Structures are given as C-alpha cells and as structure tokens.
Amino acid sequence: MSEMTRGRVDGWGIYLALIVCLIPVVVPSGPARLAYVDAVIVLGLAAFAVMFLTRKEPVRVPFMAPVLMITVGSLAAVVNAESPSASFLTMAQDAYLFLWFIMVVHLLRNRDLTAVQLTWIWVANIIALVGIIIVLTQGHLSVLDLIKPKGKRAYGTFYDPNMFAGYLVMSLFIVLSMGRRLGWLVRWGSIAVMSVCIIATKSNGGMLSLIVGLAVWVTVRAWTRRIPAVVMAAGALLIVSLGLGALWMNAGVGFGAAQLSAFQSNSFLARVGHSSEGRFTIWKNLQETYARSPLGIGPASRATGPSLTQ
C-alpha cells in the first residue's frame, strides 16, 4: 500500500480524483437517493477488499468505540421505530458509508494530498458558479438580489440549499488550509466565489457554521504561529469592545438604526427569526416524542414541524 501512495499518479489517485468530482453531484438521484458517486464507491470497495484479502494486510478501524455506541443506540431505537424498513435502510447506509470511510483513511495515509485538495477546490468553484448562474438566470435576478431574504435560493447540484451551503463551507476551509500553496488570485477568487454562493443559498445554518468555523480557524492559526497569549487575548477583547460599542451606539443612541433595520429587512438575515421559530417547534416536538419514547422512534423517523429547508 505504501508504495502506491507516495505522491505519484496511480490508480487509486485517479479514483480519489473521480470521487472528489462526483461527490457534489447528487441530483438526479436513484433509488434510496443513490447518486452517481455510489457506483464508483462500490467498485472501489470491491477492489479494496480484494487487495487487502490477497495481501493479508491489517485493516485499521478508526472511531470503533463511538461507532459501536451509535450502532447500539440505533438498534435500541428500532424497537419503537415508526418505519422499521426505513430504519434498517438508514443503518445499512450508515454501515456502507463507514466501510467507505475506512477505505478512504487507508488510501489517504502516507499520500500527498495536494492533488486531492486542488481537485476539490476547482470542482467546488465550478459547482458554486453553476449554482450562482442557475439562481440568477432562473429567477431573473441581479447579484444584489442574492442577499435578499425572499426569492430563489441556490442549491446547485444538491437536494436543498442547506446541503449545498454545507458543502461550500467545507470547500472554503479547504481553500484556507492550502495557504500559500495556492496563488493569491486562485485563493482569493475561490474565497469570493464560494462566499457569494453561500450567501445565495440563504442558509442560516451555513452562515453560522462559517462564522464559528472562521473564529476557530483564526484562533488555531494564531496559536500555531506562536502568537503570544496576551496578544490573542488583547485582540479578542478589542473585537468584543468594538462590538459592544457598536451595539450601544445603535441601541442606546440610535446611531445607524435606520440603516441597520433596512439591511436586516432586505437581506437573508430577515429569515433568522422565521427559521428559529421553525427549529424551536421541531425541538419541542422532539422533546415530547422522547418523553413518550425514551429509546427514540427509530433511525430515519421524522419529527413533525416546519421543513428546515424553508
């Protein structure tokens, strides 16, 4: 395995590149929401199994303890499953994805990931541009219309905008992880395209993930560059002070209140209140459901409440 994975183009390298290209293409889908990438995954799993059986190499299984706990919990929840068939299908999908995860871990070990990362970034840029173009042309919108709370949301090649936003956020952090290995034009161009498309999805969850992730990324970046803790604390206090000062100027004095109100009402931030109400309804229903059924109602069972994609 190690001879195959040391930075040169080989069969598994081409396989990984093909996987990266097909991962974001999930529509149209087949039975049980199977995508094009699943055919490639199944073929790869078969080849991987033959290779390990013939070479008799040890197989490492990461995260075995948490996976066993999840499996036991899922099996216990099947007792009260509203749809046993859907529950067993979900667990079969989870097992299939975990086997693929084990294979990917073995393939990526001792391999130079630069080619995989570059492939992911370019594919994400293309998918983001496709998503932006679709939402602009089908909705007859301008670029400024992308930030408005209502209207068509970008979903690209995914089932819904939230799923699309999650993919784009992950892709953006892959761009950041490359650092100076990417040229400044590619780096900043990718960040701009992906950021605009994340906004076009109007996904509150995607934006929250991006904000929290950037905060963690900046903190870790500062720590790895050995910036003194005093400087980091001072920077954090400065940012908090500026935020509190702006809040006081707006709420206490009324400075910029009209502009802020206009921005909130004319941007996707206006969806936050509606989205929060929907999520609170779902959580309340889940709380009542678990009070009746402490073991759960089975994997793949759906709580009643507003759709999270709305």
PDB file of C-alpha atoms in Angstrom, residues 5-257:
ATOM      1  CA  THR A   5       0.559   6.148  -2.143  1.00  0.00           C
ATOM      2  CA  ARG A   6       3.681   8.248  -2.232  1.00  0.00           C
ATOM      3  CA  GLY A   7       2.806  11.323  -4.268  1.00  0.00           C
ATOM      4  CA  ARG A   8       2.722   9.808  -7.734  1.00  0.00           C
ATOM      5  CA  VAL A   9      -0.251   9.358 -10.016  1.00  0.00           C
ATOM      6  CA  ASP A  10      -1.593   5.823  -9.646  1.00  0.00           C
ATOM      7  CA  GLY A  11      -4.883   4.012  -9.981  1.00  0.00           C
ATOM      8  CA  TRP A  12      -6.025   4.968  -6.503  1.00  0.00           C
ATOM      9  CA  GLY A  13      -5.046   8.607  -7.105  1.00  0.00           C
ATOM     10  CA  ILE A  14      -7.291   8.702 -10.171  1.00  0.00           C
ATOM     11  CA  TYR A  15     -10.026   7.009  -8.147  1.00  0.00           C
ATOM     12  CA  LEU A  16      -9.814   9.665  -5.410  1.00  0.00           C
ATOM     13  CA  ALA A  17      -9.935  12.453  -8.011  1.00  0.00           C
ATOM     14  CA  LEU A  18     -13.038  10.899  -9.602  1.00  0.00           C
ATOM     15  CA  ILE A  19     -14.679  10.600  -6.175  1.00  0.00           C
ATOM     16  CA  VAL A  20     -13.988  14.272  -5.427  1.00  0.00           C
ATOM     17  CA  CYS A  21     -15.539  15.267  -8.764  1.00  0.00           C
ATOM     18  CA  LEU A  22     -18.698  13.211  -8.221  1.00  0.00           C
ATOM     19  CA  ILE A  23     -19.352  13.860  -4.501  1.00  0.00           C
ATOM     20  CA  PRO A  24     -21.257  17.157  -5.067  1.00  0.00           C
ATOM     21  CA  VAL A  25     -23.368  15.737  -7.915  1.00  0.00           C
ATOM     22  CA  VAL A  26     -26.299  14.215  -6.013  1.00  0.00           C
ATOM     23  CA  VAL A  27     -29.158  15.099  -8.381  1.00  0.00           C
ATOM     24  CA  PRO A  28     -30.711  13.450 -10.197  1.00  0.00           C
ATOM     25  CA  SER A  29     -30.707  10.557  -7.743  1.00  0.00           C
ATOM     26  CA  GLY A  30     -31.630   6.904  -7.991  1.00  0.00           C
ATOM     27  CA  PRO A  31     -33.457   4.584  -5.573  1.00  0.00           C
ATOM     28  CA  ALA A  32     -32.863   5.364  -1.873  1.00  0.00           C
ATOM     29  CA  ARG A  33     -31.204   8.595  -3.041  1.00  0.00           C
ATOM     30  CA  LEU A  34     -28.266   6.790  -4.599  1.00  0.00           C
ATOM     31  CA  ALA A  35     -26.007   9.143  -6.556  1.00  0.00           C
ATOM     32  CA  TYR A  36     -23.502   8.680  -9.370  1.00  0.00           C
ATOM     33  CA  VAL A  37     -20.665   8.545  -6.873  1.00  0.00           C
ATOM     34  CA  ASP A  38     -22.149   5.441  -5.223  1.00  0.00           C
ATOM     35  CA  ALA A  39     -21.341   3.299  -8.261  1.00  0.00           C
ATOM     36  CA  VAL A  40     -17.697   4.401  -8.064  1.00  0.00           C
ATOM     37  CA  ILE A  41     -17.648   3.827  -4.294  1.00  0.00           C
ATOM     38  CA  VAL A  42     -18.971   0.258  -4.630  1.00  0.00           C
ATOM     39  CA  LEU A  43     -16.386  -0.592  -7.289  1.00  0.00           C
ATOM     40  CA  GLY A  44     -13.641   0.897  -5.123  1.00  0.00           C
ATOM     41  CA  LEU A  45     -14.794  -1.068  -2.069  1.00  0.00           C
ATOM     42  CA  ALA A  46     -14.691  -4.295  -4.070  1.00  0.00           C
ATOM     43  CA  ALA A  47     -11.171  -3.577  -5.360  1.00  0.00           C
ATOM     44  CA  PHE A  48     -10.019  -2.533  -1.906  1.00  0.00           C
ATOM     45  CA  ALA A  49     -11.391  -5.736  -0.338  1.00  0.00           C
ATOM     46  CA  VAL A  50      -9.655  -7.916  -2.941  1.00  0.00           C
ATOM     47  CA  MET A  51      -6.372  -6.075  -2.421  1.00  0.00           C
ATOM     48  CA  PHE A  52      -6.436  -6.489   1.344  1.00  0.00           C
ATOM     49  CA  LEU A  53      -7.574 -10.120   1.213  1.00  0.00           C
ATOM     50  CA  THR A  54      -4.810 -11.082  -1.211  1.00  0.00           C
ATOM     51  CA  ARG A  55      -2.088  -9.152   0.614  1.00  0.00           C
ATOM     52  CA  LYS A  56      -3.391 -10.016   4.067  1.00  0.00           C
ATOM     53  CA  GLU A  57      -2.636  -6.523   5.365  1.00  0.00           C
ATOM     54  CA  PRO A  58      -4.086  -5.411   8.708  1.00  0.00           C
ATOM     55  CA  VAL A  59      -7.156  -3.201   8.499  1.00  0.00           C
ATOM     56  CA  ARG A  60      -7.343  -0.271  10.884  1.00  0.00           C
ATOM     57  CA  VAL A  61     -10.810   0.729  12.051  1.00  0.00           C
ATOM     58  CA  PRO A  62     -10.822   4.308  13.412  1.00  0.00           C
ATOM     59  CA  PHE A  63     -13.505   5.552  15.829  1.00  0.00           C
ATOM     60  CA  MET A  64     -14.599   1.997  16.601  1.00  0.00           C
ATOM     61  CA  ALA A  65     -15.860   2.795  20.127  1.00  0.00           C
ATOM     62  CA  PRO A  66     -18.202   5.679  19.152  1.00  0.00           C
ATOM     63  CA  VAL A  67     -19.460   3.754  16.120  1.00  0.00           C
ATOM     64  CA  LEU A  68     -20.371   0.798  18.360  1.00  0.00           C
ATOM     65  CA  MET A  69     -22.220   3.139  20.721  1.00  0.00           C
ATOM     66  CA  ILE A  70     -24.150   4.681  17.812  1.00  0.00           C
ATOM     67  CA  THR A  71     -24.969   1.218  16.474  1.00  0.00           C
ATOM     68  CA  VAL A  72     -26.287   0.019  19.823  1.00  0.00           C
ATOM     69  CA  GLY A  73     -28.396   3.172  20.173  1.00  0.00           C
ATOM     70  CA  SER A  74     -29.801   2.754  16.661  1.00  0.00           C
ATOM     71  CA  LEU A  75     -30.709  -0.881  17.298  1.00  0.00           C
ATOM     72  CA  ALA A  76     -32.421   0.056  20.562  1.00  0.00           C
ATOM     73  CA  ALA A  77     -34.402   2.784  18.808  1.00  0.00           C
ATOM     74  CA  VAL A  78     -35.679   0.313  16.206  1.00  0.00           C
ATOM     75  CA  VAL A  79     -37.867  -1.215  18.945  1.00  0.00           C
ATOM     76  CA  ASN A  80     -40.159   1.840  18.707  1.00  0.00           C
ATOM     77  CA  ALA A  81     -39.493   2.602  15.058  1.00  0.00           C
ATOM     78  CA  GLU A  82     -42.374   4.223  13.210  1.00  0.00           C
ATOM     79  CA  SER A  83     -40.991   2.751   9.990  1.00  0.00           C
ATOM     80  CA  PRO A  84     -38.788  -0.334  10.599  1.00  0.00           C
ATOM     81  CA  SER A  85     -37.944  -0.662   6.897  1.00  0.00           C
ATOM     82  CA  ALA A  86     -36.730   2.951   6.701  1.00  0.00           C
ATOM     83  CA  SER A  87     -34.752   2.472   9.909  1.00  0.00           C
ATOM     84  CA  PHE A  88     -32.959  -0.636   8.652  1.00  0.00           C
ATOM     85  CA  LEU A  89     -32.254   1.094   5.338  1.00  0.00           C
ATOM     86  CA  THR A  90     -30.713   4.021   7.218  1.00  0.00           C
ATOM     87  CA  MET A  91     -28.482   1.731   9.272  1.00  0.00           C
ATOM     88  CA  ALA A  92     -27.427  -0.123   6.124  1.00  0.00           C
ATOM     89  CA  GLN A  93     -26.479   3.228   4.536  1.00  0.00           C
ATOM     90  CA  ASP A  94     -24.503   4.166   7.646  1.00  0.00           C
ATOM     91  CA  ALA A  95     -22.624   0.844   7.576  1.00  0.00           C
ATOM     92  CA  TYR A  96     -21.874   1.293   3.868  1.00  0.00           C
ATOM     93  CA  LEU A  97     -20.542   4.820   4.425  1.00  0.00           C
ATOM     94  CA  PHE A  98     -18.431   3.700   7.397  1.00  0.00           C
ATOM     95  CA  LEU A  99     -16.819   0.964   5.292  1.00  0.00           C
ATOM     96  CA  TRP A 100     -16.048   3.574   2.661  1.00  0.00           C
ATOM     97  CA  PHE A 101     -14.610   5.849   5.346  1.00  0.00           C
ATOM     98  CA  ILE A 102     -12.275   3.049   6.463  1.00  0.00           C
ATOM     99  CA  MET A 103     -11.123   2.596   2.869  1.00  0.00           C
ATOM    100  CA  VAL A 104     -10.520   6.324   2.358  1.00  0.00           C
ATOM    101  CA  VAL A 105      -8.489   6.529   5.579  1.00  0.00           C
ATOM    102  CA  HIS A 106      -6.198   3.758   4.311  1.00  0.00           C
ATOM    103  CA  LEU A 107      -5.874   5.337   0.868  1.00  0.00           C
ATOM    104  CA  LEU A 108      -5.014   8.791   2.213  1.00  0.00           C
ATOM    105  CA  ARG A 109      -2.432   7.530   4.694  1.00  0.00           C
ATOM    106  CA  ASN A 110       1.127   8.369   3.514  1.00  0.00           C
ATOM    107  CA  ARG A 111      -0.246  10.131   0.429  1.00  0.00           C
ATOM    108  CA  ASP A 112       0.468  13.688  -0.671  1.00  0.00           C
ATOM    109  CA  LEU A 113      -2.970  15.293  -0.500  1.00  0.00           C
ATOM    110  CA  THR A 114      -2.166  18.355  -2.609  1.00  0.00           C
ATOM    111  CA  ALA A 115      -3.659  16.906  -5.805  1.00  0.00           C
ATOM    112  CA  VAL A 116      -6.830  15.848  -3.983  1.00  0.00           C
ATOM    113  CA  GLN A 117      -7.187  19.282  -2.377  1.00  0.00           C
ATOM    114  CA  LEU A 118      -6.654  21.125  -5.669  1.00  0.00           C
ATOM    115  CA  THR A 119      -9.206  18.902  -7.408  1.00  0.00           C
ATOM    116  CA  TRP A 120     -11.723  19.557  -4.634  1.00  0.00           C
ATOM    117  CA  ILE A 121     -11.194  23.340  -4.851  1.00  0.00           C
ATOM    118  CA  TRP A 122     -11.617  23.542  -8.619  1.00  0.00           C
ATOM    119  CA  VAL A 123     -14.696  21.308  -8.576  1.00  0.00           C
ATOM    120  CA  ALA A 124     -16.195  23.399  -5.747  1.00  0.00           C
ATOM    121  CA  ASN A 125     -15.565  26.590  -7.735  1.00  0.00           C
ATOM    122  CA  ILE A 126     -17.320  25.135 -10.768  1.00  0.00           C
ATOM    123  CA  ILE A 127     -20.279  23.907  -8.685  1.00  0.00           C
ATOM    124  CA  ALA A 128     -20.517  27.308  -6.948  1.00  0.00           C
ATOM    125  CA  LEU A 129     -20.513  29.165 -10.268  1.00  0.00           C
ATOM    126  CA  VAL A 130     -23.172  26.795 -11.610  1.00  0.00           C
ATOM    127  CA  GLY A 131     -25.293  27.450  -8.525  1.00  0.00           C
ATOM    128  CA  ILE A 132     -24.963  31.226  -8.889  1.00  0.00           C
ATOM    129  CA  ILE A 133     -25.718  31.180 -12.620  1.00  0.00           C
ATOM    130  CA  ILE A 134     -28.783  28.960 -12.148  1.00  0.00           C
ATOM    131  CA  VAL A 135     -30.307  31.134  -9.430  1.00  0.00           C
ATOM    132  CA  LEU A 136     -29.615  34.343 -11.400  1.00  0.00           C
ATOM    133  CA  THR A 137     -30.954  33.095 -14.723  1.00  0.00           C
ATOM    134  CA  GLN A 138     -33.976  31.131 -13.492  1.00  0.00           C
ATOM    135  CA  GLY A 139     -35.033  33.857 -11.070  1.00  0.00           C
ATOM    136  CA  HIS A 140     -34.140  36.723 -13.418  1.00  0.00           C
ATOM    137  CA  LEU A 141     -32.213  38.316 -10.562  1.00  0.00           C
ATOM    138  CA  SER A 142     -29.282  40.660 -10.152  1.00  0.00           C
ATOM    139  CA  VAL A 143     -26.266  39.936  -7.963  1.00  0.00           C
ATOM    140  CA  LEU A 144     -27.660  42.246  -5.251  1.00  0.00           C
ATOM    141  CA  ASP A 145     -30.862  40.167  -5.140  1.00  0.00           C
ATOM    142  CA  LEU A 146     -28.859  37.229  -3.810  1.00  0.00           C
ATOM    143  CA  ILE A 147     -28.755  38.687  -0.280  1.00  0.00           C
ATOM    144  CA  LYS A 148     -32.489  39.384  -0.068  1.00  0.00           C
ATOM    145  CA  PRO A 149     -34.473  37.240   2.402  1.00  0.00           C
ATOM    146  CA  LYS A 150     -37.038  36.089  -0.128  1.00  0.00           C
ATOM    147  CA  GLY A 151     -36.694  34.677  -3.577  1.00  0.00           C
ATOM    148  CA  LYS A 152     -34.993  31.756  -5.211  1.00  0.00           C
ATOM    149  CA  ARG A 153     -32.225  30.074  -3.227  1.00  0.00           C
ATOM    150  CA  ALA A 154     -29.156  28.494  -4.771  1.00  0.00           C
ATOM    151  CA  TYR A 155     -28.938  24.723  -4.433  1.00  0.00           C
ATOM    152  CA  GLY A 156     -26.666  23.832  -7.352  1.00  0.00           C
ATOM    153  CA  THR A 157     -26.404  20.069  -7.770  1.00  0.00           C
ATOM    154  CA  PHE A 158     -27.747  19.273  -4.276  1.00  0.00           C
ATOM    155  CA  TYR A 159     -31.149  18.351  -2.853  1.00  0.00           C
ATOM    156  CA  ASP A 160     -31.587  21.615  -0.963  1.00  0.00           C
ATOM    157  CA  PRO A 161     -29.788  24.921  -0.241  1.00  0.00           C
ATOM    158  CA  ASN A 162     -28.692  23.906   3.271  1.00  0.00           C
ATOM    159  CA  MET A 163     -26.871  20.842   1.964  1.00  0.00           C
ATOM    160  CA  PHE A 164     -25.256  22.996  -0.727  1.00  0.00           C
ATOM    161  CA  ALA A 165     -24.136  25.556   1.860  1.00  0.00           C
ATOM    162  CA  GLY A 166     -22.546  22.840   3.998  1.00  0.00           C
ATOM    163  CA  TYR A 167     -20.501  21.620   1.034  1.00  0.00           C
ATOM    164  CA  LEU A 168     -19.390  25.156   0.178  1.00  0.00           C
ATOM    165  CA  VAL A 169     -18.354  25.948   3.768  1.00  0.00           C
ATOM    166  CA  MET A 170     -16.219  22.807   3.879  1.00  0.00           C
ATOM    167  CA  SER A 171     -14.722  23.695   0.493  1.00  0.00           C
ATOM    168  CA  LEU A 172     -13.890  27.213   1.660  1.00  0.00           C
ATOM    169  CA  PHE A 173     -11.941  25.842   4.618  1.00  0.00           C
ATOM    170  CA  ILE A 174     -10.045  23.532   2.266  1.00  0.00           C
ATOM    171  CA  VAL A 175      -9.012  26.696   0.378  1.00  0.00           C
ATOM    172  CA  LEU A 176      -7.844  28.261   3.641  1.00  0.00           C
ATOM    173  CA  SER A 177      -5.918  25.107   4.553  1.00  0.00           C
ATOM    174  CA  MET A 178      -3.822  25.398   1.382  1.00  0.00           C
ATOM    175  CA  GLY A 179      -2.312  28.711   2.477  1.00  0.00           C
ATOM    176  CA  ARG A 180       0.459  29.963   0.198  1.00  0.00           C
ATOM    177  CA  ARG A 181       0.430  26.759  -1.823  1.00  0.00           C
ATOM    178  CA  LEU A 182      -2.343  28.457  -3.800  1.00  0.00           C
ATOM    179  CA  GLY A 183      -1.629  31.565  -5.829  1.00  0.00           C
ATOM    180  CA  TRP A 184      -3.231  34.703  -4.463  1.00  0.00           C
ATOM    181  CA  LEU A 185      -5.581  35.010  -7.454  1.00  0.00           C
ATOM    182  CA  VAL A 186      -6.852  31.430  -7.130  1.00  0.00           C
ATOM    183  CA  ARG A 187      -7.051  31.674  -3.331  1.00  0.00           C
ATOM    184  CA  TRP A 188      -8.970  34.935  -3.110  1.00  0.00           C
ATOM    185  CA  GLY A 189     -11.003  34.222  -6.231  1.00  0.00           C
ATOM    186  CA  SER A 190     -12.148  30.900  -4.754  1.00  0.00           C
ATOM    187  CA  ILE A 191     -12.993  32.537  -1.427  1.00  0.00           C
ATOM    188  CA  ALA A 192     -15.031  35.230  -3.213  1.00  0.00           C
ATOM    189  CA  VAL A 193     -16.964  32.793  -5.432  1.00  0.00           C
ATOM    190  CA  MET A 194     -17.743  30.374  -2.589  1.00  0.00           C
ATOM    191  CA  SER A 195     -18.724  33.186  -0.206  1.00  0.00           C
ATOM    192  CA  VAL A 196     -21.137  34.708  -2.730  1.00  0.00           C
ATOM    193  CA  CYS A 197     -22.689  31.301  -3.347  1.00  0.00           C
ATOM    194  CA  ILE A 198     -23.048  30.626   0.399  1.00  0.00           C
ATOM    195  CA  ILE A 199     -24.957  33.906   0.656  1.00  0.00           C
ATOM    196  CA  ALA A 200     -27.042  32.893  -2.369  1.00  0.00           C
ATOM    197  CA  THR A 201     -28.149  29.719  -0.559  1.00  0.00           C
ATOM    198  CA  LYS A 202     -29.695  31.931   2.147  1.00  0.00           C
ATOM    199  CA  SER A 203     -28.809  29.179   4.619  1.00  0.00           C
ATOM    200  CA  ASN A 204     -28.660  30.400   8.215  1.00  0.00           C
ATOM    201  CA  GLY A 205     -27.033  27.132   9.259  1.00  0.00           C
ATOM    202  CA  GLY A 206     -24.358  27.535   6.595  1.00  0.00           C
ATOM    203  CA  MET A 207     -23.610  31.109   7.633  1.00  0.00           C
ATOM    204  CA  LEU A 208     -23.455  30.154  11.312  1.00  0.00           C
ATOM    205  CA  SER A 209     -21.087  27.278  10.505  1.00  0.00           C
ATOM    206  CA  LEU A 210     -18.894  29.645   8.518  1.00  0.00           C
ATOM    207  CA  ILE A 211     -18.761  32.283  11.273  1.00  0.00           C
ATOM    208  CA  VAL A 212     -17.995  29.790  14.047  1.00  0.00           C
ATOM    209  CA  GLY A 213     -15.508  27.941  11.858  1.00  0.00           C
ATOM    210  CA  LEU A 214     -13.675  31.157  10.971  1.00  0.00           C
ATOM    211  CA  ALA A 215     -13.440  32.084  14.655  1.00  0.00           C
ATOM    212  CA  VAL A 216     -11.908  28.682  15.441  1.00  0.00           C
ATOM    213  CA  TRP A 217      -9.637  28.874  12.383  1.00  0.00           C
ATOM    214  CA  VAL A 218      -8.293  32.302  13.368  1.00  0.00           C
ATOM    215  CA  THR A 219      -7.674  31.112  16.938  1.00  0.00           C
ATOM    216  CA  VAL A 220      -5.837  27.957  15.864  1.00  0.00           C
ATOM    217  CA  ARG A 221      -3.923  29.891  13.204  1.00  0.00           C
ATOM    218  CA  ALA A 222      -2.727  32.371  15.796  1.00  0.00           C
ATOM    219  CA  TRP A 223      -1.783  29.572  18.206  1.00  0.00           C
ATOM    220  CA  THR A 224       0.195  27.606  15.589  1.00  0.00           C
ATOM    221  CA  ARG A 225       2.066  30.772  14.612  1.00  0.00           C
ATOM    222  CA  ARG A 226       3.032  31.079  18.285  1.00  0.00           C
ATOM    223  CA  ILE A 227       1.409  34.467  18.738  1.00  0.00           C
ATOM    224  CA  PRO A 228       1.640  35.298  22.480  1.00  0.00           C
ATOM    225  CA  ALA A 229      -1.483  34.552  24.506  1.00  0.00           C
ATOM    226  CA  VAL A 230      -1.518  38.141  25.761  1.00  0.00           C
ATOM    227  CA  VAL A 231      -1.718  39.454  22.198  1.00  0.00           C
ATOM    228  CA  MET A 232      -4.515  36.994  21.334  1.00  0.00           C
ATOM    229  CA  ALA A 233      -6.468  37.971  24.462  1.00  0.00           C
ATOM    230  CA  ALA A 234      -5.967  41.665  23.702  1.00  0.00           C
ATOM    231  CA  GLY A 235      -7.205  41.179  20.137  1.00  0.00           C
ATOM    232  CA  ALA A 236     -10.273  39.284  21.344  1.00  0.00           C
ATOM    233  CA  LEU A 237     -11.056  41.982  23.919  1.00  0.00           C
ATOM    234  CA  LEU A 238     -10.648  44.682  21.271  1.00  0.00           C
ATOM    235  CA  ILE A 239     -13.107  42.922  18.941  1.00  0.00           C
ATOM    236  CA  VAL A 240     -15.609  42.403  21.768  1.00  0.00           C
ATOM    237  CA  SER A 241     -15.249  46.046  22.839  1.00  0.00           C
ATOM    238  CA  LEU A 242     -15.854  47.297  19.304  1.00  0.00           C
ATOM    239  CA  GLY A 243     -18.898  45.048  19.007  1.00  0.00           C
ATOM    240  CA  LEU A 244     -20.340  46.212  22.327  1.00  0.00           C
ATOM    241  CA  GLY A 245     -19.604  49.817  21.414  1.00  0.00           C
ATOM    242  CA  ALA A 246     -21.414  49.466  18.109  1.00  0.00           C
ATOM    243  CA  LEU A 247     -24.337  47.800  19.875  1.00  0.00           C
ATOM    244  CA  TRP A 248     -24.532  50.623  22.422  1.00  0.00           C
ATOM    245  CA  MET A 249     -24.348  53.271  19.683  1.00  0.00           C
ATOM    246  CA  ASN A 250     -27.181  51.569  17.834  1.00  0.00           C
ATOM    247  CA  ALA A 251     -29.466  50.629  20.730  1.00  0.00           C
ATOM    248  CA  GLY A 252     -28.706  53.478  23.117  1.00  0.00           C
ATOM    249  CA  VAL A 253     -28.150  56.431  20.809  1.00  0.00           C
ATOM    250  CA  GLY A 254     -29.912  55.190  17.698  1.00  0.00           C
ATOM    251  CA  PHE A 255     -26.856  55.710  15.500  1.00  0.00           C
ATOM    252  CA  GLY A 256     -27.285  53.766  12.247  1.00  0.00           C
ATOM    253  CA  ALA A 257     -30.623  52.293  13.384  1.00  0.00           C
TER     254      ALA A 257
END
